[in-house]
Tab-separated table of C-alpha atoms and ligand atoms in Angstrom:
chain	number	residue	atom	x	y	z
W	1	MET	CA	9.263	-36.142	9.440
W	2	SER	CA	6.221	-34.803	11.248
W	3	LEU	CA	5.822	-31.154	12.114
W	4	PRO	CA	4.987	-30.175	15.705
W	5	ASP	CA	1.286	-29.708	16.583
W	6	LEU	CA	1.952	-26.007	17.044
W	7	CYS	CA	2.171	-25.707	13.239
W	8	LYS	CA	-1.350	-27.097	12.891
W	9	HIS	CA	-2.543	-24.609	15.503
W	10	TYR	CA	-1.428	-21.615	13.415
W	11	GLU	CA	-2.254	-22.915	9.958
W	12	PRO	CA	-5.821	-21.522	9.845
W	13	TYR	CA	-4.313	-18.030	9.904
W	14	PHE	CA	-2.261	-18.771	6.818
W	15	ILE	CA	-3.892	-21.462	4.695
W	16	LEU	CA	-7.088	-19.781	3.572
W	17	HIS	CA	-9.995	-21.894	2.438
W	18	GLU	CA	-12.676	-20.961	-0.062
W	19	ASP	CA	-15.099	-19.433	2.470
W	20	LYS	CA	-12.441	-17.227	3.999
W	21	LEU	CA	-11.163	-16.112	0.609
W	22	LYS	CA	-14.683	-15.212	-0.478
W	23	ALA	CA	-15.333	-13.316	2.756
W	24	ILE	CA	-12.166	-11.261	2.172
W	25	VAL	CA	-13.264	-10.515	-1.402
W	26	ARG	CA	-16.646	-9.329	-0.098
W	27	ARG	CA	-14.913	-7.064	2.402
W	28	PHE	CA	-12.759	-5.669	-0.419
W	29	ARG	CA	-15.817	-4.910	-2.518
W	30	ASP	CA	-17.569	-3.174	0.384
W	31	GLU	CA	-14.509	-1.036	1.012
W	32	PHE	CA	-14.239	-0.174	-2.709
W	33	GLU	CA	-17.827	1.107	-2.517
W	34	GLU	CA	-17.182	3.051	0.690
W	35	GLY	CA	-14.055	4.695	-0.749
W	36	LEU	CA	-15.882	5.660	-3.947
W	37	ALA	CA	-18.797	7.152	-2.026
W	38	GLU	CA	-16.897	9.321	0.457
W	39	TYR	CA	-13.530	10.918	1.092
W	40	GLY	CA	-11.575	9.948	4.213
W	41	GLN	CA	-12.261	6.199	4.070
W	42	ASP	CA	-9.599	3.560	4.840
W	43	MET	CA	-9.491	2.499	1.217
W	44	ALA	CA	-8.914	5.868	-0.394
W	45	MET	CA	-10.037	4.979	-3.981
W	46	VAL	CA	-8.125	7.941	-5.420
W	47	PRO	CA	-9.185	9.338	-8.810
W	48	SER	CA	-5.924	9.693	-10.747
W	49	PHE	CA	-7.228	12.118	-13.390
W	50	VAL	CA	-5.721	9.774	-15.976
W	51	THR	CA	-8.610	9.248	-18.357
W	52	GLY	CA	-7.586	6.260	-20.409
W	53	VAL	CA	-4.882	3.726	-21.093
W	54	PRO	CA	-2.373	4.161	-23.942
W	55	ASP	CA	-2.512	2.122	-27.151
W	56	GLY	CA	1.214	1.798	-27.733
W	57	THR	CA	1.525	4.485	-30.413
W	58	GLU	CA	2.572	7.240	-27.999
W	59	GLU	CA	5.892	8.981	-28.639
W	60	GLY	CA	8.056	11.499	-26.823
W	61	THR	CA	10.888	11.785	-24.334
W	62	PHE	CA	10.255	12.584	-20.693
W	63	LEU	CA	11.973	12.605	-17.344
W	64	ALA	CA	10.547	10.312	-14.716
W	65	LEU	CA	11.138	10.220	-11.011
W	66	ASP	CA	10.201	7.296	-8.829
W	67	LEU	CA	9.975	7.531	-5.044
W	68	GLY	CA	8.427	4.829	-2.926
W	69	GLY	CA	10.196	1.565	-3.731
W	70	THR	CA	13.560	0.471	-2.402
W	71	ASN	CA	15.458	3.327	-4.074
W	72	LEU	CA	14.852	6.707	-5.587
W	73	ARG	CA	15.126	6.367	-9.364
W	74	VAL	CA	15.587	9.066	-11.947
W	75	CYS	CA	14.927	8.012	-15.532
W	76	GLU	CA	14.812	9.400	-19.003
W	77	VAL	CA	12.177	7.521	-20.941
W	78	ARG	CA	11.902	7.577	-24.741
W	79	LEU	CA	8.530	6.366	-25.912
W	80	LEU	CA	9.157	5.140	-29.447
W	81	GLY	CA	5.607	4.154	-30.447
W	82	GLN	CA	4.904	0.588	-31.682
W	83	HIS	CA	4.773	-0.486	-28.008
W	84	ARG	CA	8.498	0.158	-27.648
W	85	PHE	CA	10.556	2.357	-25.351
W	86	GLU	CA	14.109	3.050	-24.227
W	87	ILE	CA	15.067	3.981	-20.725
W	88	LYS	CA	18.200	5.410	-19.090
W	89	GLN	CA	18.182	5.406	-15.354
W	90	GLN	CA	20.143	6.019	-12.208
W	91	LYS	CA	19.290	4.833	-8.689
W	92	TYR	CA	19.885	6.922	-5.563
W	93	LYS	CA	19.806	5.595	-2.038
W	94	VAL	CA	17.312	7.150	0.368
W	95	SER	CA	18.785	6.888	3.868
W	96	ASP	CA	16.703	6.349	6.997
W	97	GLU	CA	17.514	9.910	8.117
W	98	LEU	CA	16.046	11.263	4.886
W	99	LYS	CA	12.964	9.046	5.223
W	100	LYS	CA	12.292	10.227	8.755
W	101	GLY	CA	13.704	13.778	8.795
W	102	GLN	CA	12.189	17.029	7.510
W	103	ALA	CA	10.309	16.742	4.216
W	104	VAL	CA	12.028	19.802	2.765
W	105	ILE	CA	15.397	18.048	3.155
W	106	LEU	CA	14.051	14.909	1.484
W	107	PHE	CA	12.700	16.950	-1.445
W	108	ASP	CA	15.976	18.909	-1.739
W	109	TYR	CA	17.755	15.562	-1.997
W	110	ILE	CA	15.328	14.436	-4.710
W	111	ALA	CA	15.889	17.648	-6.674
W	112	ASP	CA	19.678	17.257	-6.299
W	113	SER	CA	19.420	13.693	-7.604
W	114	VAL	CA	17.580	14.901	-10.716
W	115	ASP	CA	20.254	17.566	-11.189
W	116	ASN	CA	22.985	14.947	-10.793
W	117	PHE	CA	21.233	12.685	-13.322
W	118	LEU	CA	21.003	15.488	-15.870
W	119	THR	CA	24.687	16.326	-15.407
W	120	GLU	CA	26.037	12.776	-15.334
W	121	ILE	CA	23.763	10.954	-17.751
W	122	GLY	CA	22.740	13.989	-19.782
W	123	SER	CA	19.428	14.402	-21.450
W	124	GLU	CA	18.326	14.122	-25.037
W	125	ILE	CA	15.239	16.153	-24.321
W	126	GLY	CA	15.279	19.450	-26.228
W	127	THR	CA	16.371	22.512	-24.281
W	128	GLU	CA	13.426	24.617	-25.408
W	129	GLY	CA	11.406	25.420	-22.287
W	130	PRO	CA	11.541	23.405	-19.080
W	131	LEU	CA	11.964	19.626	-19.088
W	132	HIS	CA	8.689	17.828	-18.361
W	133	LEU	CA	8.838	15.352	-15.529
W	134	GLY	CA	6.377	12.683	-14.419
W	135	PHE	CA	6.609	12.038	-10.691
W	136	THR	CA	5.782	8.525	-9.529
W	137	PHE	CA	5.084	9.018	-5.856
W	138	SER	CA	3.943	5.726	-4.410
W	139	PHE	CA	2.139	6.702	-1.240
W	140	PRO	CA	-1.516	7.461	-0.526
W	141	VAL	CA	-2.261	10.874	-2.004
W	142	GLU	CA	-5.626	12.596	-2.389
W	143	GLN	CA	-5.188	13.680	-5.976
W	144	THR	CA	-7.039	16.787	-7.117
W	145	ALA	CA	-5.596	17.086	-10.622
W	146	ILE	CA	-3.136	15.238	-12.817
W	147	ASN	CA	-0.401	17.413	-11.314
W	148	ALA	CA	-1.574	18.026	-7.758
W	149	GLY	CA	-2.274	15.938	-4.691
W	150	LYS	CA	-1.964	16.010	-0.932
W	151	LEU	CA	-0.159	13.278	0.979
W	152	LEU	CA	-2.638	11.430	3.197
W	153	THR	CA	-0.181	9.295	5.140
W	154	TRP	CA	3.293	7.805	4.766
W	155	THR	CA	3.766	4.030	4.376
W	156	LYS	CA	6.671	1.583	3.908
W	157	GLY	CA	8.958	3.040	6.574
W	158	PHE	CA	8.777	6.702	5.468
W	159	ALA	CA	7.849	9.274	8.115
W	160	ALA	CA	9.258	12.620	6.907
W	161	GLN	CA	7.827	15.540	8.843
W	162	ASN	CA	5.744	18.380	7.452
W	163	ALA	CA	4.632	16.497	4.391
W	164	ILE	CA	1.250	15.031	5.352
W	165	GLY	CA	-1.507	17.323	4.133
W	166	HIS	CA	0.866	19.079	1.715
W	167	ASP	CA	0.793	18.998	-2.081
W	168	VAL	CA	3.739	16.786	-3.026
W	169	VAL	CA	4.058	18.287	-6.502
W	170	LYS	CA	4.484	21.700	-4.906
W	171	LEU	CA	7.061	20.339	-2.451
W	172	LEU	CA	9.046	18.985	-5.399
W	173	GLN	CA	8.568	22.020	-7.655
W	174	ASP	CA	9.630	24.357	-4.834
W	175	ALA	CA	12.817	22.303	-4.416
W	176	PHE	CA	13.563	22.558	-8.168
W	177	ASP	CA	12.876	26.289	-8.102
W	178	ARG	CA	15.023	26.907	-4.976
W	179	LYS	CA	17.897	25.250	-6.796
W	180	HIS	CA	17.176	26.858	-10.200
W	181	ILE	CA	16.796	23.445	-11.817
W	182	HIS	CA	14.860	23.954	-15.049
W	183	VAL	CA	12.432	21.060	-14.660
W	184	GLN	CA	8.663	21.168	-14.471
W	185	CYS	CA	6.778	18.481	-12.616
W	186	SER	CA	3.788	18.106	-14.901
W	187	ALA	CA	2.266	14.842	-13.669
W	188	LEU	CA	1.836	13.009	-10.411
W	189	VAL	CA	1.274	9.292	-10.631
W	190	ASN	CA	1.055	6.325	-8.313
W	191	ASP	CA	3.212	3.304	-9.250
W	192	THR	CA	0.094	1.141	-9.732
W	193	VAL	CA	-1.343	3.632	-12.203
W	194	GLY	CA	2.062	3.677	-13.914
W	195	THR	CA	2.063	-0.108	-14.081
W	196	LEU	CA	-1.418	-0.181	-15.615
W	197	LEU	CA	-0.361	2.356	-18.260
W	198	SER	CA	2.941	0.650	-18.942
W	199	ARG	CA	1.330	-2.788	-19.312
W	200	SER	CA	-1.273	-1.345	-21.689
W	201	TYR	CA	1.398	0.481	-23.711
W	202	GLN	CA	3.422	-2.696	-24.157
W	203	ASN	CA	0.747	-5.352	-24.286
W	204	GLY	CA	-2.660	-3.911	-25.181
W	205	PRO	CA	-5.405	-2.625	-22.881
W	206	ALA	CA	-5.196	-3.925	-19.308
W	207	LEU	CA	-7.771	-3.632	-16.515
W	208	ILE	CA	-5.521	-3.685	-13.452
W	209	GLY	CA	-2.051	-2.491	-12.530
W	210	ALA	CA	-0.841	-4.098	-9.310
W	211	ILE	CA	2.280	-3.762	-7.207
W	212	PHE	CA	3.420	-6.613	-5.012
W	213	GLY	CA	6.745	-5.202	-3.902
W	214	THR	CA	7.976	-3.307	-0.842
W	215	GLY	CA	4.325	-2.281	-0.479
W	216	THR	CA	1.190	-3.446	-2.241
W	217	ASN	CA	-1.564	-1.635	-4.070
W	218	GLY	CA	-3.659	-1.757	-7.228
W	219	ALA	CA	-5.233	0.558	-9.774
W	220	PHE	CA	-7.939	-0.149	-12.329
W	221	ILE	CA	-9.892	1.661	-14.987
W	222	ASP	CA	-13.620	2.242	-14.701
W	223	GLU	CA	-16.319	4.710	-15.653
W	224	VAL	CA	-16.023	8.115	-13.964
W	225	LYS	CA	-19.648	7.923	-12.895
W	226	THR	CA	-18.746	5.202	-10.368
W	227	VAL	CA	-16.713	7.765	-8.403
W	228	LYS	CA	-19.736	9.132	-6.561
W	229	LYS	CA	-17.706	11.253	-4.154
W	230	LEU	CA	-16.679	13.510	-7.057
W	231	GLY	CA	-20.265	14.780	-7.082
W	232	GLN	CA	-22.751	14.860	-9.922
W	233	GLU	CA	-21.479	18.133	-11.306
W	234	LYS	CA	-17.859	17.063	-11.657
W	235	ILE	CA	-18.838	13.665	-13.058
W	236	GLN	CA	-20.992	15.294	-15.717
W	237	GLU	CA	-18.308	17.843	-16.490
W	238	ALA	CA	-15.754	15.059	-16.946
W	239	GLU	CA	-18.125	13.113	-19.182
W	240	ARG	CA	-19.099	16.173	-21.213
W	241	GLY	CA	-15.547	17.218	-21.832
W	242	GLY	CA	-14.161	19.187	-18.939
W	243	GLU	CA	-10.499	19.799	-18.398
W	244	HIS	CA	-9.663	16.111	-18.030
W	245	ALA	CA	-12.441	14.878	-20.218
W	246	GLY	CA	-13.549	11.343	-20.675
W	247	LYS	CA	-15.947	8.655	-19.703
W	248	TYR	CA	-13.263	6.676	-17.907
W	249	MET	CA	-10.804	7.236	-15.122
W	250	VAL	CA	-7.977	5.224	-13.638
W	251	LEU	CA	-8.588	4.731	-9.920
W	252	ASN	CA	-5.861	4.085	-7.403
W	253	THR	CA	-7.471	1.882	-4.751
W	254	GLU	CA	-4.762	2.078	-2.017
W	255	TRP	CA	-5.750	-1.491	-1.137
W	256	GLY	CA	-2.836	-1.786	1.308
W	257	ALA	CA	-5.240	-0.283	3.868
W	258	MET	CA	-7.922	-2.920	3.279
W	259	ASP	CA	-9.546	-4.032	6.541
W	260	ASN	CA	-7.625	-1.687	8.817
W	261	LYS	CA	-10.688	-2.194	11.007
W	262	ARG	CA	-9.733	-5.873	11.311
W	263	THR	CA	-13.104	-7.438	10.684
W	264	THR	CA	-12.110	-10.125	8.204
W	265	LEU	CA	-8.364	-10.592	7.647
W	266	PRO	CA	-6.843	-13.631	9.401
W	267	ILE	CA	-4.616	-11.675	11.775
W	268	SER	CA	-2.312	-13.896	13.843
W	269	ILE	CA	-0.195	-13.006	16.888
W	270	PHE	CA	2.757	-12.731	14.482
W	271	ASP	CA	0.959	-10.094	12.418
W	272	ASN	CA	-0.026	-8.171	15.528
W	273	LYS	CA	3.614	-8.029	16.560
W	274	VAL	CA	4.667	-6.749	13.133
W	275	ASP	CA	1.937	-4.123	13.274
W	276	ARG	CA	2.528	-3.020	16.856
W	277	GLU	CA	6.272	-2.582	16.302
W	278	SER	CA	5.863	-0.750	12.976
W	279	ILE	CA	6.011	3.014	12.560
W	280	ASN	CA	2.378	3.004	11.392
W	281	PRO	CA	0.428	0.760	13.799
W	282	ARG	CA	-3.184	-0.026	12.868
W	283	LYS	CA	-2.540	1.141	9.315
W	284	GLN	CA	-1.862	-0.760	6.075
W	285	MET	CA	-3.057	-4.045	7.605
W	286	PHE	CA	-3.442	-5.837	4.277
W	287	GLU	CA	-0.040	-4.559	3.108
W	288	LYS	CA	1.610	-5.955	6.238
W	289	MET	CA	0.437	-9.466	5.305
W	290	VAL	CA	1.288	-9.290	1.618
W	291	SER	CA	4.243	-7.086	0.795
W	292	GLY	CA	7.994	-7.490	0.681
W	293	MET	CA	8.695	-5.060	3.479
W	294	TYR	CA	6.945	-7.356	5.972
W	295	LEU	CA	6.977	-11.022	4.886
W	296	GLY	CA	10.473	-11.596	6.287
W	297	GLU	CA	9.414	-9.996	9.540
W	298	VAL	CA	6.257	-12.131	9.871
W	299	SER	CA	8.370	-15.260	9.339
W	300	ARG	CA	10.954	-14.016	11.887
W	301	ASN	CA	8.197	-13.653	14.476
W	302	ILE	CA	7.030	-17.197	13.771
W	303	LEU	CA	10.549	-18.606	14.126
W	304	LEU	CA	11.106	-16.725	17.408
W	305	HIS	CA	7.843	-18.108	18.780
W	306	PHE	CA	8.899	-21.662	17.920
W	307	ILE	CA	12.326	-21.052	19.478
W	308	ASP	CA	10.717	-19.732	22.667
W	309	SER	CA	8.388	-22.741	22.717
W	310	GLY	CA	11.469	-24.961	22.770
W	311	LEU	CA	10.617	-26.511	19.414
W	312	LEU	CA	13.259	-24.911	17.211
W	313	PHE	CA	17.076	-24.722	17.317
W	314	ASP	CA	17.084	-26.263	20.842
W	315	GLY	CA	15.606	-22.993	22.084
W	316	PHE	CA	18.613	-20.937	20.898
W	317	SER	CA	18.185	-17.786	18.843
W	318	SER	CA	20.820	-15.675	16.983
W	319	PRO	CA	21.627	-11.955	16.718
W	320	VAL	CA	19.982	-11.857	13.266
W	321	LEU	CA	16.821	-13.511	14.576
W	322	ASN	CA	16.784	-11.162	17.560
W	323	THR	CA	16.981	-8.027	15.449
W	324	HIS	CA	13.873	-6.129	14.343
W	325	TYR	CA	13.804	-6.523	10.540
W	326	GLY	CA	16.955	-8.692	11.029
W	327	TYR	CA	16.405	-10.239	7.607
W	328	ASP	CA	14.084	-9.515	4.741
W	329	THR	CA	11.746	-11.283	2.355
W	330	ALA	CA	14.670	-12.501	0.227
W	331	PHE	CA	15.192	-15.133	2.965
W	332	VAL	CA	11.641	-16.441	2.471
W	333	SER	CA	12.204	-16.513	-1.298
W	334	LYS	CA	15.485	-18.398	-0.925
W	335	VAL	CA	13.973	-21.049	1.357
W	336	GLU	CA	10.967	-21.387	-0.932
W	337	GLY	CA	13.242	-21.819	-3.931
W	338	ALA	CA	15.618	-24.305	-2.260
W	339	LYS	CA	15.833	-27.679	-3.973
W	340	ASP	CA	16.322	-29.801	-0.829
W	341	ASN	CA	16.804	-29.727	2.939
W	342	ALA	CA	20.595	-29.553	2.643
W	343	GLU	CA	20.232	-26.250	0.796
W	344	ILE	CA	17.773	-24.895	3.381
W	345	LYS	CA	20.256	-25.840	6.096
W	346	ARG	CA	22.982	-23.826	4.323
W	347	ILE	CA	20.614	-20.838	4.070
W	348	ILE	CA	19.728	-21.107	7.783
W	349	LEU	CA	23.397	-21.160	8.769
W	350	GLN	CA	24.421	-18.355	6.463
W	351	ASP	CA	21.472	-15.992	6.665
W	352	LEU	CA	20.258	-16.555	10.224
W	353	GLY	CA	23.646	-17.285	11.824
W	354	VAL	CA	22.220	-20.147	13.896
W	355	GLU	CA	24.841	-22.639	15.150
W	356	ALA	CA	24.973	-25.833	13.094
W	357	ASP	CA	24.645	-28.101	16.156
W	358	HIS	CA	21.158	-26.752	16.782
W	359	VAL	CA	19.808	-27.353	13.277
W	360	THR	CA	18.052	-30.739	13.110
W	361	GLU	CA	15.968	-32.100	10.236
W	362	THR	CA	12.811	-31.115	12.154
W	363	CYS	CA	14.147	-27.551	12.481
W	364	ILE	CA	14.643	-27.418	8.725
W	365	GLU	CA	11.074	-28.620	8.208
W	366	ILE	CA	9.751	-25.938	10.572
W	367	VAL	CA	11.633	-23.182	8.740
W	368	ARG	CA	10.426	-24.536	5.402
W	369	TRP	CA	6.857	-24.637	6.763
W	370	ALA	CA	7.035	-21.074	8.153
W	371	CYS	CA	8.233	-19.664	4.834
W	372	ARG	CA	5.685	-21.672	2.899
W	373	VAL	CA	2.681	-20.523	4.925
W	374	VAL	CA	3.741	-16.864	4.927
W	375	ALA	CA	4.286	-16.911	1.155
W	376	THR	CA	1.097	-18.860	0.471
W	377	ARG	CA	-1.049	-16.459	2.453
W	378	ALA	CA	0.515	-13.458	0.697
W	379	SER	CA	-0.319	-14.965	-2.697
W	380	SER	CA	-3.886	-15.909	-1.675
W	381	LEU	CA	-4.536	-12.399	-0.393
W	382	ALA	CA	-3.102	-10.937	-3.605
W	383	ALA	CA	-5.627	-13.077	-5.489
W	384	CYS	CA	-8.466	-11.705	-3.318
W	385	ALA	CA	-7.541	-8.164	-4.337
W	386	VAL	CA	-7.447	-9.020	-8.048
W	387	ALA	CA	-10.697	-11.007	-7.884
W	388	ALA	CA	-12.423	-8.170	-6.034
W	389	VAL	CA	-11.579	-5.700	-8.827
W	390	VAL	CA	-12.705	-8.144	-11.497
W	391	LEU	CA	-16.066	-8.611	-9.746
W	392	HIS	CA	-16.475	-4.940	-8.796
W	393	THR	CA	-15.996	-3.788	-12.396
W	394	GLY	CA	-18.291	-6.512	-13.754
W	395	ASN	CA	-15.419	-8.054	-15.690
W	396	ASP	CA	-16.120	-11.600	-14.533
W	397	GLY	CA	-17.464	-12.678	-17.898
W	398	SER	CA	-21.099	-12.310	-16.858
W	399	ARG	CA	-21.805	-9.387	-19.188
W	400	ALA	CA	-23.631	-9.865	-22.447
W	401	GLU	CA	-20.869	-8.206	-24.509
W	402	PRO	CA	-18.102	-10.274	-26.158
W	403	ASP	CA	-15.808	-11.640	-23.461
W	404	ARG	CA	-12.285	-10.380	-23.974
W	405	GLY	CA	-10.920	-11.600	-20.664
W	406	VAL	CA	-8.987	-9.506	-18.208
W	407	ASP	CA	-5.349	-8.500	-18.257
W	408	VAL	CA	-3.414	-7.629	-15.098
W	409	GLY	CA	0.010	-5.966	-15.164
W	410	MET	CA	2.106	-6.637	-12.081
W	411	ASP	CA	5.384	-5.315	-10.777
W	412	GLY	CA	7.409	-5.553	-7.581
W	413	SER	CA	9.864	-7.883	-5.888
W	414	VAL	CA	7.244	-10.258	-4.474
W	415	ALA	CA	5.607	-10.767	-7.882
W	416	GLU	CA	8.996	-11.129	-9.516
W	417	PHE	CA	11.091	-13.118	-7.062
W	418	LEU	CA	8.839	-15.050	-4.665
W	419	PRO	CA	8.837	-18.599	-6.080
W	420	ASN	CA	5.400	-19.968	-6.989
W	421	PHE	CA	3.705	-16.591	-6.489
W	422	GLU	CA	1.700	-16.712	-9.701
W	423	THR	CA	0.787	-20.395	-9.338
W	424	ARG	CA	-0.571	-19.742	-5.859
W	425	VAL	CA	-2.412	-16.602	-6.959
W	426	ARG	CA	-4.042	-18.750	-9.634
W	427	ASP	CA	-4.926	-21.495	-7.132
W	428	ALA	CA	-6.774	-18.948	-5.002
W	429	LEU	CA	-8.402	-17.278	-8.035
W	430	ARG	CA	-9.786	-20.679	-9.021
W	431	LEU	CA	-11.358	-21.087	-5.575
W	432	ILE	CA	-12.882	-17.612	-5.704
W	433	LEU	CA	-13.974	-17.321	-9.344
W	434	GLY	CA	-14.185	-20.943	-10.466
W	435	GLU	CA	-12.111	-22.568	-13.178
W	436	SER	CA	-13.498	-20.535	-16.078
W	437	GLY	CA	-13.213	-17.265	-14.111
W	438	GLU	CA	-9.579	-17.910	-13.319
W	439	LYS	CA	-8.761	-18.838	-16.929
W	440	ARG	CA	-10.058	-15.515	-18.244
W	441	ILE	CA	-7.438	-13.619	-16.271
W	442	SER	CA	-3.986	-13.117	-17.713
W	443	LEU	CA	-1.276	-12.014	-15.328
W	444	GLY	CA	1.977	-10.566	-16.590
W	445	LEU	CA	4.939	-8.666	-15.285
W	446	ALA	CA	5.044	-5.039	-16.367
W	447	LYS	CA	8.505	-4.100	-15.279
W	448	ASP	CA	9.499	-0.457	-15.048
W	449	GLY	CA	5.894	0.620	-14.737
W	450	SER	CA	6.877	3.550	-12.580
W	451	GLY	CA	9.256	4.950	-15.185
W	452	ILE	CA	7.224	4.324	-18.326
W	453	GLY	CA	3.930	5.090	-16.615
W	454	ALA	CA	5.271	8.416	-15.361
W	455	ALA	CA	6.403	9.280	-18.892
W	456	LEU	CA	3.009	8.320	-20.333
W	457	THR	CA	1.226	10.430	-17.730
W	458	ALA	CA	3.552	13.366	-18.355
W	459	LEU	CA	2.664	13.022	-22.046
W	460	GLN	CA	-1.072	13.053	-21.246
W	461	ALA	CA	-0.565	16.110	-19.034
W	462	LYS	CA	1.497	17.899	-21.674
W	463	LYS	CA	-1.144	17.226	-24.341
W	464	ALA	CA	-3.828	18.630	-22.031
W	465	MET	CA	-1.631	21.672	-21.347
W	466	ASP	CA	-1.012	22.214	-25.081
W	467	ARG	CA	-4.758	21.869	-25.743
W	468	ARG	CA	-5.488	24.488	-23.109
W	469	GLY	CA	-2.764	26.728	-24.589
W	470	ASN	CA	-4.364	26.406	-28.035
W	471	GLU	CA	-7.825	27.043	-26.656
W	472	LYS	CA	-6.538	30.178	-24.927
W	473	SER	CA	-4.762	31.447	-28.039
W	474	SER	CA	-7.791	30.771	-30.241
W	475	VAL	CA	-9.915	32.719	-27.787
W	476	THR	CA	-7.454	35.620	-27.974
W	477	HIS	CA	-7.608	35.599	-31.777
W	478	VAL	CA	-11.384	35.654	-31.778
U	501	BGC	C1	1.419	2.849	-0.988
U	501	BGC	C2	0.868	2.847	-2.401
U	501	BGC	C3	1.823	2.157	-3.354
U	501	BGC	C4	2.206	0.786	-2.821
U	501	BGC	C5	3.181	0.062	-3.731
U	501	BGC	C6	1.854	1.448	-0.586
U	501	BGC	O1	2.494	1.488	0.659
U	501	BGC	O2	0.462	3.339	-0.082
U	501	BGC	O3	0.618	4.173	-2.829
U	501	BGC	O4	1.236	2.059	-4.600
U	501	BGC	O5	2.765	0.919	-1.524
U	501	BGC	O6	4.363	0.762	-3.896
């Protein structure tokens, strides 16, 4: 069965060869440098004020809150040491009205959800003093301390008003205080930072935490001195032993915004349509080609184009196909995972609601092709991001020191459920870094990074707070 020539016409936008992959990696590395040198760049390169990764011995019980994936999650995390943990959690739906209404209403809802969790699930955390909460807030934030940061922009379909430019920890704390809920938000953490910490806690020190889910982003650990925009004074203070002392810092890249300027990414007419019709046009360009919120939509645009060209379903569409975000990335995953054409036909009938008479073998091949190219490009681009961090941090095995390889913790629906994701990431890594470079990289799922990572960050923040308390009291005694 041969595919129509139109498929060949669009393939260069989706099947990325070595030169293109390497050009994208170069662009990544340039944008890493730009974001580290100056504030206000597309790639925000946010210092997280987390100064190391855990070693698995950490203990304590903390509340964690996770906003930015499909649901709002409230968790109680018990870090048991020995790389082990227990987690109790409850999910809360965040409606479109909440996502797009006034921020204060969204934060009231979040505070109410925490209250509901504490009442329904209870808490084993002692009642002495306020409960410490780690807040995983997975949007671009310019962080100024481990417990403070201003929202730069919303992503992933959120657009709540009067939040951009505001400190999100304050917005949350104010909501707790208004409602007399005895909880203190002591740490603010991005889900990628959480994933890096969680992977390290469970599996030994990792270099990268990456999310390939509703959105995409990555964090890595590097020397503080690379964050030039902090200024010499702050870098030296951090290295000497300032408030958040240490030679290292976890950096949240916000790589979803890579190439917003559109110099290098292979942007097709289908991607332009997704971008133009999104609530954040010209933003998060990389994310719109990689993450779960958009892959279904890119494939829908392809299918519509083939229908309108008279090559698919006899030129007939369906209400699902005609609806903006009519289906999601799960459709792509199902088609990719189907064992034969008969199964793909069933999926087309059920999920797209196309009439059976219009579904020929060629139509099935076109749908299979569309899902394959969208998924393959997402995986290749994911590999570019990982390879760029490995090269940027000098972890490509070229250093004189003993080569320990590189570990990457991943989380998110695309990493977990898109068939062949890891195999395709590896195929692209091999093209970019060569066989030996690819082999040095271990990739592993670090599920629940947002919960465990938030708890680990809350622990780091609490330790720093206790240290400061002790310093203050020793000063008083002197
Ligand atoms: C956000 C990131 C987040 C990523 C994954 C992106 O849209 O900007 O902060 O880490 O989604 O959740």
